[in-house]
Short mmCIF file of C-alpha atoms in Angstrom, two decimals:
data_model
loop_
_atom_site.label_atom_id
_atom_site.label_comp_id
_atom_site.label_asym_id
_atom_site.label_seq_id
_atom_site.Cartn_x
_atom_site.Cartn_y
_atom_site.Cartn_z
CA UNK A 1 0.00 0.00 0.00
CA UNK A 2 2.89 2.17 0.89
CA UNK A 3 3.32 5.26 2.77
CA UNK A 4 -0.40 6.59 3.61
CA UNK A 5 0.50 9.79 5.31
CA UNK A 6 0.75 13.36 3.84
CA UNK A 7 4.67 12.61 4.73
CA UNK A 8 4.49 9.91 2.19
CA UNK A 9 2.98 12.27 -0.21
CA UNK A 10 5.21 15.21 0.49
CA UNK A 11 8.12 12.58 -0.34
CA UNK A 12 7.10 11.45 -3.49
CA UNK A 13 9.23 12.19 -6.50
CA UNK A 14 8.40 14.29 -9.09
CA UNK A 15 6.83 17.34 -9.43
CA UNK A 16 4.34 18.97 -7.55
CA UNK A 17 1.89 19.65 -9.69
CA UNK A 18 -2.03 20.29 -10.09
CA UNK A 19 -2.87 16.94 -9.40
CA UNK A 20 -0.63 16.39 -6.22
CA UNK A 21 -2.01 19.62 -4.85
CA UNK A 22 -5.71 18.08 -4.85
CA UNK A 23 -4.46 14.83 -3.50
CA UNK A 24 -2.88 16.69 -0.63
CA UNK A 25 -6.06 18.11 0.59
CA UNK A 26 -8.01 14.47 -0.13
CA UNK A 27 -5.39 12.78 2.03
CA UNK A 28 -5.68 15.53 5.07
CA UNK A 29 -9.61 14.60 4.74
CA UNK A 30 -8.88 11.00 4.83
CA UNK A 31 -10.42 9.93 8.53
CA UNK A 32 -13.38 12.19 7.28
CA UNK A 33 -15.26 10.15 4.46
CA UNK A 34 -18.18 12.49 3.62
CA UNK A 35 -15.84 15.72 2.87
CA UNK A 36 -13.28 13.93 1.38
CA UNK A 37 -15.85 12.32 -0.94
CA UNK A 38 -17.62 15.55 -2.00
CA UNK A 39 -13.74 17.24 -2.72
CA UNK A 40 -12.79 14.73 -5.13
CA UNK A 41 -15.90 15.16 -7.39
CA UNK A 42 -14.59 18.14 -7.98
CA UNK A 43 -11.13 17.27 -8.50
CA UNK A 44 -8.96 15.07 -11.35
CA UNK A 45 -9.48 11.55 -11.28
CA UNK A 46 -6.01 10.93 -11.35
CA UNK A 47 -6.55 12.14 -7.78
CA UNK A 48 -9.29 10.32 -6.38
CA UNK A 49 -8.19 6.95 -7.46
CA UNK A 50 -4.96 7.72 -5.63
CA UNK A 51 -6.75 9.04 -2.58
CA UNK A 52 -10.23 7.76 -1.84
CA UNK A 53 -10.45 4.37 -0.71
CA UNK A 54 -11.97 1.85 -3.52
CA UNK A 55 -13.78 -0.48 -0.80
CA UNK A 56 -15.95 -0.10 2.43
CA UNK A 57 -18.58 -2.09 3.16
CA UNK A 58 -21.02 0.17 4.51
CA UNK A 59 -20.98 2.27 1.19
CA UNK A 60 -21.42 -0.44 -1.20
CA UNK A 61 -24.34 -1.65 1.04
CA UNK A 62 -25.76 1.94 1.01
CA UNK A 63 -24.92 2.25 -3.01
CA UNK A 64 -26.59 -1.47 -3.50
CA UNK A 65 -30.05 -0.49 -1.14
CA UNK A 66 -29.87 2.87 -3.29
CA UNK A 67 -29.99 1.17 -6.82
CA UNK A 68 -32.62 -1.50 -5.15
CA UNK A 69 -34.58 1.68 -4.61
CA UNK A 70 -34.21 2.96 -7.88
CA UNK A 71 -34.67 -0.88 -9.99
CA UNK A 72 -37.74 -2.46 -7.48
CA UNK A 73 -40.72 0.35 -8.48
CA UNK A 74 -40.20 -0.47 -11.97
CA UNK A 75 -40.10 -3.85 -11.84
CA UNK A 76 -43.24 -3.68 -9.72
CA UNK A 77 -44.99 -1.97 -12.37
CA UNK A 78 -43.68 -4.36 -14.53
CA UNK A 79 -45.27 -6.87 -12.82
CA UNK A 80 -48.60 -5.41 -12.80
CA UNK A 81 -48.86 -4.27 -16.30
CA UNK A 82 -47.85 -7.53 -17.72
CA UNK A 83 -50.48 -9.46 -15.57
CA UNK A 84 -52.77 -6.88 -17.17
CA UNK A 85 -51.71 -6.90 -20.85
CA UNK A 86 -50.38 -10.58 -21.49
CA UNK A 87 -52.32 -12.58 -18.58
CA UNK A 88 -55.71 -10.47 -19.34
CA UNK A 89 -56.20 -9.53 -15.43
CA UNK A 90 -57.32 -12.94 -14.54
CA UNK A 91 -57.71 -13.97 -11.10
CA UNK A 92 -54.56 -16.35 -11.65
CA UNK A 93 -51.06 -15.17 -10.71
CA UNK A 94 -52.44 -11.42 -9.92
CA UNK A 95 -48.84 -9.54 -8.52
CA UNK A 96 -50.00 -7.44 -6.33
CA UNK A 97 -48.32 -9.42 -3.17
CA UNK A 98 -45.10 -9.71 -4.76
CA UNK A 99 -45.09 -6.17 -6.51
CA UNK A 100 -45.63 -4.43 -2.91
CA UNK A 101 -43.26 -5.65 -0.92
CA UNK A 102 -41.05 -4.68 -3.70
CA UNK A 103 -42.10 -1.27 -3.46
CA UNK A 104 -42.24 -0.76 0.37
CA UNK A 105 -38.61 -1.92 0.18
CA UNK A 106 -38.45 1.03 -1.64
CA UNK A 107 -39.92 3.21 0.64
CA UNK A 108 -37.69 2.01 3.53
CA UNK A 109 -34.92 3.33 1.73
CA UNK A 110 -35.86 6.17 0.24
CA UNK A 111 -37.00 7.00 3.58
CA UNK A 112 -33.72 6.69 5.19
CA UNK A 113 -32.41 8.82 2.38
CA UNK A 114 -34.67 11.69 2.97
CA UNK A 115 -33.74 11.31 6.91
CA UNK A 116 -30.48 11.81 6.47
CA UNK A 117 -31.57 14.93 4.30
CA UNK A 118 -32.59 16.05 6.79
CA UNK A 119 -29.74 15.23 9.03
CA UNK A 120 -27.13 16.38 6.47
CA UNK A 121 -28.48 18.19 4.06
CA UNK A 122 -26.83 18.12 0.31
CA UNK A 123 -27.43 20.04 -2.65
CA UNK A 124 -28.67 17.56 -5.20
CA UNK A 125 -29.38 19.33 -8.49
CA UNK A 126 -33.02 19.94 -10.35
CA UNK A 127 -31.90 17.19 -12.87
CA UNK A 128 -31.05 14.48 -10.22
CA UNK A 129 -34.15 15.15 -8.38
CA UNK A 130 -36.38 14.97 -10.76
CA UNK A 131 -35.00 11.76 -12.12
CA UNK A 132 -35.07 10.02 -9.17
CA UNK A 133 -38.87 11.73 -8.30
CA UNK A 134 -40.21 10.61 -12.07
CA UNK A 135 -38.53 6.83 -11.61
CA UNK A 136 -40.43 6.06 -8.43
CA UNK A 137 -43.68 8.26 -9.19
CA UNK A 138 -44.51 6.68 -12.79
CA UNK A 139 -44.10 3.27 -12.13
CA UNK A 140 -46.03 3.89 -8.53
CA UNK A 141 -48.89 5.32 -10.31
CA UNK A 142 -48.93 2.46 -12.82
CA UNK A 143 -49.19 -0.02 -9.96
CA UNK A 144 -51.78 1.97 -8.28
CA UNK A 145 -54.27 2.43 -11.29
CA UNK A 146 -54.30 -1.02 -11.85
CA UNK A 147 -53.98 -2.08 -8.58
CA UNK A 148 -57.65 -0.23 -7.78
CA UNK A 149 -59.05 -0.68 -10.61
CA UNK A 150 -58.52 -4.19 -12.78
CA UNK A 151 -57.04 -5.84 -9.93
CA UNK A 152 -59.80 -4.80 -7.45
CA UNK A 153 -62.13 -8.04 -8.23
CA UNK A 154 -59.30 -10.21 -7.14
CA UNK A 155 -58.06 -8.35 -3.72
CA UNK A 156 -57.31 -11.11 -1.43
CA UNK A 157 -55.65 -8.90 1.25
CA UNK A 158 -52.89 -8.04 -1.09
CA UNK A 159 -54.28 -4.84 -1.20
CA UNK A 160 -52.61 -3.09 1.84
CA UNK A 161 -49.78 -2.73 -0.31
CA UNK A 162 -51.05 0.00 -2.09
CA UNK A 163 -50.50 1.85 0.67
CA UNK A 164 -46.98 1.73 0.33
CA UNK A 165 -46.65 1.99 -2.85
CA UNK A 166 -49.05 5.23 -2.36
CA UNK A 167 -46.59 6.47 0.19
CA UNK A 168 -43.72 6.18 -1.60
CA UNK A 169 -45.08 8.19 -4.53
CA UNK A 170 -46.24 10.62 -1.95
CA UNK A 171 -42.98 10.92 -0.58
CA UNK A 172 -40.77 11.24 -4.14
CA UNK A 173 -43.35 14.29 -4.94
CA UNK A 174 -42.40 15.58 -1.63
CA UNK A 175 -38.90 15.63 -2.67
CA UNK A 176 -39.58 17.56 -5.84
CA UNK A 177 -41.76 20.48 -3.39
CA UNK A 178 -38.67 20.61 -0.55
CA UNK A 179 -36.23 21.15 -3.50
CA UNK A 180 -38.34 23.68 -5.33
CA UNK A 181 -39.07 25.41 -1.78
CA UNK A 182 -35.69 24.99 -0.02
CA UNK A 183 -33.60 28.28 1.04
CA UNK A 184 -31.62 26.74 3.31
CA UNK A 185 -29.25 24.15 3.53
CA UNK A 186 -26.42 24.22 0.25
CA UNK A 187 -27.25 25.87 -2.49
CA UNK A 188 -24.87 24.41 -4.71
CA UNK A 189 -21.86 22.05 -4.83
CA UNK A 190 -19.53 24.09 -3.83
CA UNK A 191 -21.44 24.61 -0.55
CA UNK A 192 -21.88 20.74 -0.54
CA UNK A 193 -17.95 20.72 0.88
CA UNK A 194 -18.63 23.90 3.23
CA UNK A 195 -21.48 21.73 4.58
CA UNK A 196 -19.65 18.64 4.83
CA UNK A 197 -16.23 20.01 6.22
CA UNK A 198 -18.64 21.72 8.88
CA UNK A 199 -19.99 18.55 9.78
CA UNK A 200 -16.28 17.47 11.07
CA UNK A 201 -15.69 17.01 14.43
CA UNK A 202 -13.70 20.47 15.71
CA UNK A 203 -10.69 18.24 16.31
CA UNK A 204 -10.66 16.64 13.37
CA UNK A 205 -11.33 19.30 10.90
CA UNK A 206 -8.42 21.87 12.93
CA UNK A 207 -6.08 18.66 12.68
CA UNK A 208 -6.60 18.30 9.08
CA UNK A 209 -6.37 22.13 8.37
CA UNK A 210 -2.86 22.12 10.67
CA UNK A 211 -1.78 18.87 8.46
CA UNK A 212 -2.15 21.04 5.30
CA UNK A 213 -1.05 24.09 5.82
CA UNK A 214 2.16 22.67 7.42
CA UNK A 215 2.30 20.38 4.32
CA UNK A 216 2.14 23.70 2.19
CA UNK A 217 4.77 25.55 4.57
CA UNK A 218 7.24 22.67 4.01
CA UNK A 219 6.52 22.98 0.27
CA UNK A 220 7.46 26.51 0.15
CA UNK A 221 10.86 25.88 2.30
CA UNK A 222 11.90 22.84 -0.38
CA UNK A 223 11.40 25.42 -3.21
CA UNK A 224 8.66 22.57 -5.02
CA UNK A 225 5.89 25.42 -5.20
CA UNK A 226 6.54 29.30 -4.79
CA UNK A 227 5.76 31.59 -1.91
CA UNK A 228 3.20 33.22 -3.82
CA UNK A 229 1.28 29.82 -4.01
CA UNK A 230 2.14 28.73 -0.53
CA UNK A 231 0.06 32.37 0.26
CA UNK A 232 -2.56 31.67 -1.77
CA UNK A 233 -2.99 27.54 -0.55
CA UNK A 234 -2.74 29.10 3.25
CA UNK A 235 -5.91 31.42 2.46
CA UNK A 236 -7.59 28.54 0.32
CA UNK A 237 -10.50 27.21 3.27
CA UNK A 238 -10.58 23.87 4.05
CA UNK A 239 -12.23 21.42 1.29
CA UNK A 240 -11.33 24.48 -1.37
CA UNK A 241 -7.18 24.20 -1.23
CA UNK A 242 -7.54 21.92 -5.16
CA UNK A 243 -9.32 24.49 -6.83
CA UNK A 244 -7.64 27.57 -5.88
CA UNK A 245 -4.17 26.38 -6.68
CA UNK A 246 -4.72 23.85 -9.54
CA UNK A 247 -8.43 24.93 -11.21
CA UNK A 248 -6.95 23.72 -14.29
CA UNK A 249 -7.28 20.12 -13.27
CA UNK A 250 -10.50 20.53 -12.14
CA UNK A 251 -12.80 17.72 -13.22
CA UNK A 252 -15.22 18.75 -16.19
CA UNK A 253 -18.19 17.93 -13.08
CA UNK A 254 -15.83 20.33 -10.52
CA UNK A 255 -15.73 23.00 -13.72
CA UNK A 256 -19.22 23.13 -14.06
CA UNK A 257 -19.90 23.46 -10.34
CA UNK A 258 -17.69 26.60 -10.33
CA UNK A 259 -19.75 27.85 -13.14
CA UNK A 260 -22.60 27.67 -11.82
CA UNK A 261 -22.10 28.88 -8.28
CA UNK A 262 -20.44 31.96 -10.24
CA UNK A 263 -23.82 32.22 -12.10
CA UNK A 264 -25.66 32.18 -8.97
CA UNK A 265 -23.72 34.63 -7.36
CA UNK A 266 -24.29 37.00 -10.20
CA UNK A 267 -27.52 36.29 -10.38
CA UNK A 268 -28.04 37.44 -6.45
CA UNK A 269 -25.90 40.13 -6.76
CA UNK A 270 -28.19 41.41 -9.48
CA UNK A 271 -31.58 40.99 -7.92
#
């Protein structure tokens, strides 16, 4: 694995150049996942494959309930509208107990997700939202017109699952009104890593800062980047130090975020 520590990085040979100066701050934010996550969207790849860690169990259970959540409502509806179409909504083989289930696992997570929302709250995008809103609201709706209305000779009990599957199309509509309503909270990705760096435990996030910035000082005394840099990565806030230094590396996704919080500034500055 090698040396881990911003030592070991500070010793590598070669120059230090746009990508090493992301990677410093990525391996400062290393014992704090969520900031170091939302810095290296911004940043190079090169970077983040260097930096952030390619395997933890507890985010590839999180990533596998999240695509559950995303696959299950629209196999549900699936389900339904193929019993209606192919099978002629006979009494024989009607889903409705298996396409349920399927969809209140759903819910569950999509719960969860809008818990920690509110816990930690991230700026998502209008594109992402709505996505995610439209793939659980469309195939709910399909499950719950036919679920009350061809299937509704042949409830057998089955039908307390529409009330999940009700729910959870109540709640992905309530994610389009918070988002469309929201002040608070980020505004923008940018403010995603202000959010998560202030999220840090006080001791962590001033041990990570006092990592960096002696990191920088010792840069300037070895001559690898110039004082007029060093001055300019000392000023740079936590989570920010990549793209005030090395913008040109910037990931096309970092790029745009830049953009756009520019745009909104303007845009507030002018109303």
């Amino acid at each position: 694995m090698g040396d881990r520590t911003v030592r070991g990085l500070l010793d590598e040979p070669g120059d230090w150049d746009g990508v090493k100066r992301w990677r410093l701050e990525l391996r400062t934010l290393v014992d704090a996942a969520p900031a170091q996550a939302k810095v290296a969207l911004l940043g190079p790849r090169e970077a983040w494959r260097a930096e952030v860690p390619r395997f933890a169990a507890g985010s590839c259970l999180q990533s596998l309930a999240f695509m559950l959540a995303l696959a299950l409502p629209a196999l549900s509806a699936a389900m339904m509208v193929q019993w209606l179409v192919i099978q002629g909504a006979s009494r024989w083989d009607m889903p409705l107990m298996y396409a349920g289930p399927l969809t209140a696992f759903a819910l569950l997570v999509n719960a969860h997700g809008e818990v920690q929302e509110l816990r930690t709250p991230r700026y998502a995008g209008a594109t992402i939202t709505w996505t995610l809103a439209l793939w659980n609201m469309i195939p709910g709706l399909l499950v719950l017109a036919i679920g009350l209305t061809a299937a509704r000779p042949f409830w057998d009990g089955s039908e307390v699952w529409l009330w999940a599957v009700a729910a959870n199309v109540a709640l992905a509509m309530w994610t389009v009104i918070r988002f469309s309503v929201q002040k608070s909270g980020p505004q923008d990705d940018l403010q995603n890593v202000d959010q998560a760096v202030s999220e840090m435990r006080p001791e962590a996030r001033g041990t990570a800062l006092e990592e960096r910035d002696a990191a920088i000082r010792e840069l300037v005394a070895r001559g690898r980047i110039t004082p007029e840099l060093g001055e300019m990565a000392l000023a740079a806030p936590l989570g920010h130090l990549g793209r005030t230094v090395a913008p040109q590396v910037m990931s096309p996704f970092g790029a745009h975020a830049v953009s756009r919080a520019g745009q909104g500034e303007r845009d507030a500055s002018g109303s």
